[in-house]
XYZ file of C-alpha atoms in Angstrom:
187
model
C 111.810 -70.392 274.971
C 111.456 -72.906 277.821
C 108.265 -74.882 278.232
C 107.090 -76.217 281.601
C 104.282 -78.430 282.974
C 102.894 -77.550 286.394
C 102.812 -81.303 287.395
C 106.608 -81.763 286.798
C 107.886 -78.560 288.404
C 109.990 -79.242 291.577
C 108.220 -78.723 294.800
C 109.750 -76.932 297.873
C 107.533 -77.780 301.012
C 107.287 -75.176 303.599
C 107.868 -75.818 307.282
C 105.119 -77.328 309.422
C 102.903 -78.169 306.358
C 102.014 -74.564 305.706
C 102.351 -74.907 302.009
C 104.594 -75.282 299.095
C 106.221 -73.420 296.217
C 106.781 -74.691 292.612
C 109.473 -72.405 290.833
C 108.892 -71.820 287.151
C 111.976 -69.749 286.908
C 114.228 -67.378 288.929
C 116.229 -65.439 286.578
C 119.140 -65.163 286.449
C 119.814 -67.125 289.625
C 117.610 -68.116 292.554
C 119.693 -66.574 295.420
C 119.727 -62.969 293.545
C 116.887 -63.015 291.024
C 115.896 -59.998 288.806
C 112.447 -61.606 288.220
C 110.864 -64.882 289.518
C 107.716 -66.707 288.462
C 106.270 -69.398 290.689
C 103.100 -71.172 292.055
C 102.383 -71.352 295.761
C 99.893 -73.628 297.439
C 99.000 -72.402 301.019
C 97.477 -74.835 303.475
C 97.611 -72.834 306.586
C 97.512 -69.231 307.584
C 100.998 -67.670 308.372
C 103.786 -64.898 307.706
C 103.946 -63.394 304.442
C 107.522 -63.677 303.027
C 109.452 -60.457 302.906
C 111.571 -59.606 299.865
C 113.318 -56.229 299.928
C 113.485 -54.221 296.674
C 110.837 -56.507 295.060
C 107.423 -55.759 293.700
C 104.975 -58.684 293.877
C 102.039 -59.656 291.984
C 99.768 -62.579 293.036
C 96.852 -64.213 291.244
C 94.437 -66.536 292.902
C 93.998 -69.774 290.685
C 92.111 -72.018 293.031
C 90.305 -71.912 296.424
C 88.052 -69.354 298.273
C 90.800 -66.621 298.877
C 93.331 -65.068 301.129
C 93.379 -61.929 303.356
C 96.852 -60.151 303.072
C 97.671 -57.771 305.951
C 100.477 -55.709 307.325
C 99.467 -53.048 309.838
C 99.654 -49.631 308.302
C 100.682 -50.865 304.969
C 98.362 -53.542 303.461
C 94.896 -54.986 303.855
C 93.481 -56.828 301.066
C 91.118 -59.619 300.516
C 92.163 -61.593 297.382
C 89.006 -63.470 296.500
C 88.408 -62.867 292.717
C 90.286 -65.525 290.548
C 92.486 -64.371 287.731
C 92.758 -60.863 289.028
C 96.186 -59.747 289.784
C 97.045 -57.978 293.062
C 100.183 -55.896 293.251
C 102.079 -55.014 296.557
C 105.616 -54.276 297.778
C 107.679 -57.234 298.867
C 109.526 -54.829 301.406
C 106.783 -55.272 304.072
C 106.474 -57.929 306.748
C 102.815 -59.248 306.552
C 100.340 -61.951 307.278
C 98.399 -64.307 305.034
C 95.208 -65.596 306.348
C 93.150 -68.397 304.622
C 89.538 -67.426 304.204
C 88.204 -70.891 303.658
C 90.550 -73.728 303.094
C 93.716 -74.037 300.988
C 94.339 -71.959 297.921
C 96.757 -72.087 294.927
C 98.203 -68.839 293.550
C 100.458 -67.727 290.596
C 103.205 -65.258 291.709
C 105.414 -62.816 289.877
C 108.198 -60.968 291.663
C 110.478 -58.352 290.063
C 113.409 -56.451 291.427
C 112.141 -52.890 291.396
C 115.226 -51.311 289.964
C 115.497 -53.831 287.043
C 112.015 -55.068 285.754
C 108.379 -54.166 285.475
C 105.620 -56.768 285.002
C 102.222 -56.428 283.479
C 99.763 -59.318 283.968
C 96.506 -60.063 281.948
C 94.353 -62.948 280.983
C 94.118 -63.253 277.242
C 92.003 -65.385 274.775
C 93.245 -64.153 271.390
C 96.265 -64.572 269.285
C 99.233 -62.660 270.352
C 102.824 -61.747 269.107
C 105.588 -62.812 271.492
C 107.584 -59.667 272.391
C 111.160 -60.042 271.156
C 112.475 -57.264 273.420
C 110.821 -58.339 276.623
C 110.892 -61.369 278.860
C 107.763 -63.150 279.487
C 105.833 -65.997 281.088
C 102.569 -67.551 280.075
C 100.334 -70.237 281.704
C 97.413 -71.924 280.095
C 94.175 -71.623 282.164
C 91.788 -73.248 279.677
C 91.813 -74.811 276.270
C 94.742 -75.494 273.953
C 97.285 -73.255 272.388
C 99.897 -73.245 269.723
C 103.255 -71.312 269.929
C 104.888 -70.816 266.610
C 108.247 -69.334 265.658
C 111.606 -71.041 265.573
C 109.764 -74.198 266.669
C 106.013 -75.105 267.030
C 104.733 -76.311 270.289
C 101.256 -76.947 271.581
C 100.297 -76.160 275.135
C 97.258 -77.306 277.157
C 95.821 -76.686 280.620
C 98.559 -76.710 283.310
C 101.450 -76.036 280.735
C 103.174 -72.813 280.018
C 106.461 -71.269 278.802
C 108.734 -68.471 279.615
C 111.530 -66.592 277.660
C 114.206 -63.978 277.765
C 114.409 -60.871 275.571
C 116.457 -62.654 272.716
C 113.730 -64.966 271.330
C 113.047 -64.814 267.570
C 109.644 -63.644 266.534
C 106.882 -65.875 267.210
C 103.036 -66.063 267.959
C 100.673 -67.814 270.407
C 97.118 -68.577 269.351
C 94.086 -70.400 270.802
C 93.339 -73.733 269.047
C 89.831 -74.207 270.444
C 87.031 -71.887 271.582
C 87.048 -70.394 275.096
C 90.780 -70.804 275.543
C 92.554 -68.608 278.164
C 96.029 -68.019 279.353
C 97.827 -65.762 281.896
C 100.121 -63.437 280.028
C 102.999 -61.855 281.944
C 104.863 -59.174 280.136
C 108.235 -58.514 281.860
C 109.953 -55.244 280.606
C 113.232 -53.863 281.663
C 112.954 -50.941 283.950
C 113.710 -47.669 282.184
């Protein structure tokens, strides 16, 4: 289990001030990942990165939204916060800001290896020992228990590989929410 804080994640600036990426994890390695979790902040409209053999999921966290387009393949306005949108990384596309900068949470999975399921949760959950996963606190405070006990607050999260021991995550205050990403090996 690896914990992270958004504020301390390394930042990679995009060319021409178009935005930045903060990687949470690229597993097993960044050059040839099987799955990747990151945050992107987009300041200017531009091209959508192309990732062959990758399925992408994007969740709007902050801002008014973006329009994702690729002629004949994709046309979607991502305007509702905390609602995942899934699309193929194979396509070349364009991102248009609808009204100012946005911040998004992204999950990318190699199609032949992993499948992701993303949800917003507010109740206690068991951590799946046979899956990988990522969680990110949207509101409130949470406690993870298992081999060690850790408390997480807004802007913090954790990720794990399938070999973790049993554990749980539970809200410590009312109205707590987190993004829950379940990553399962492709069967």
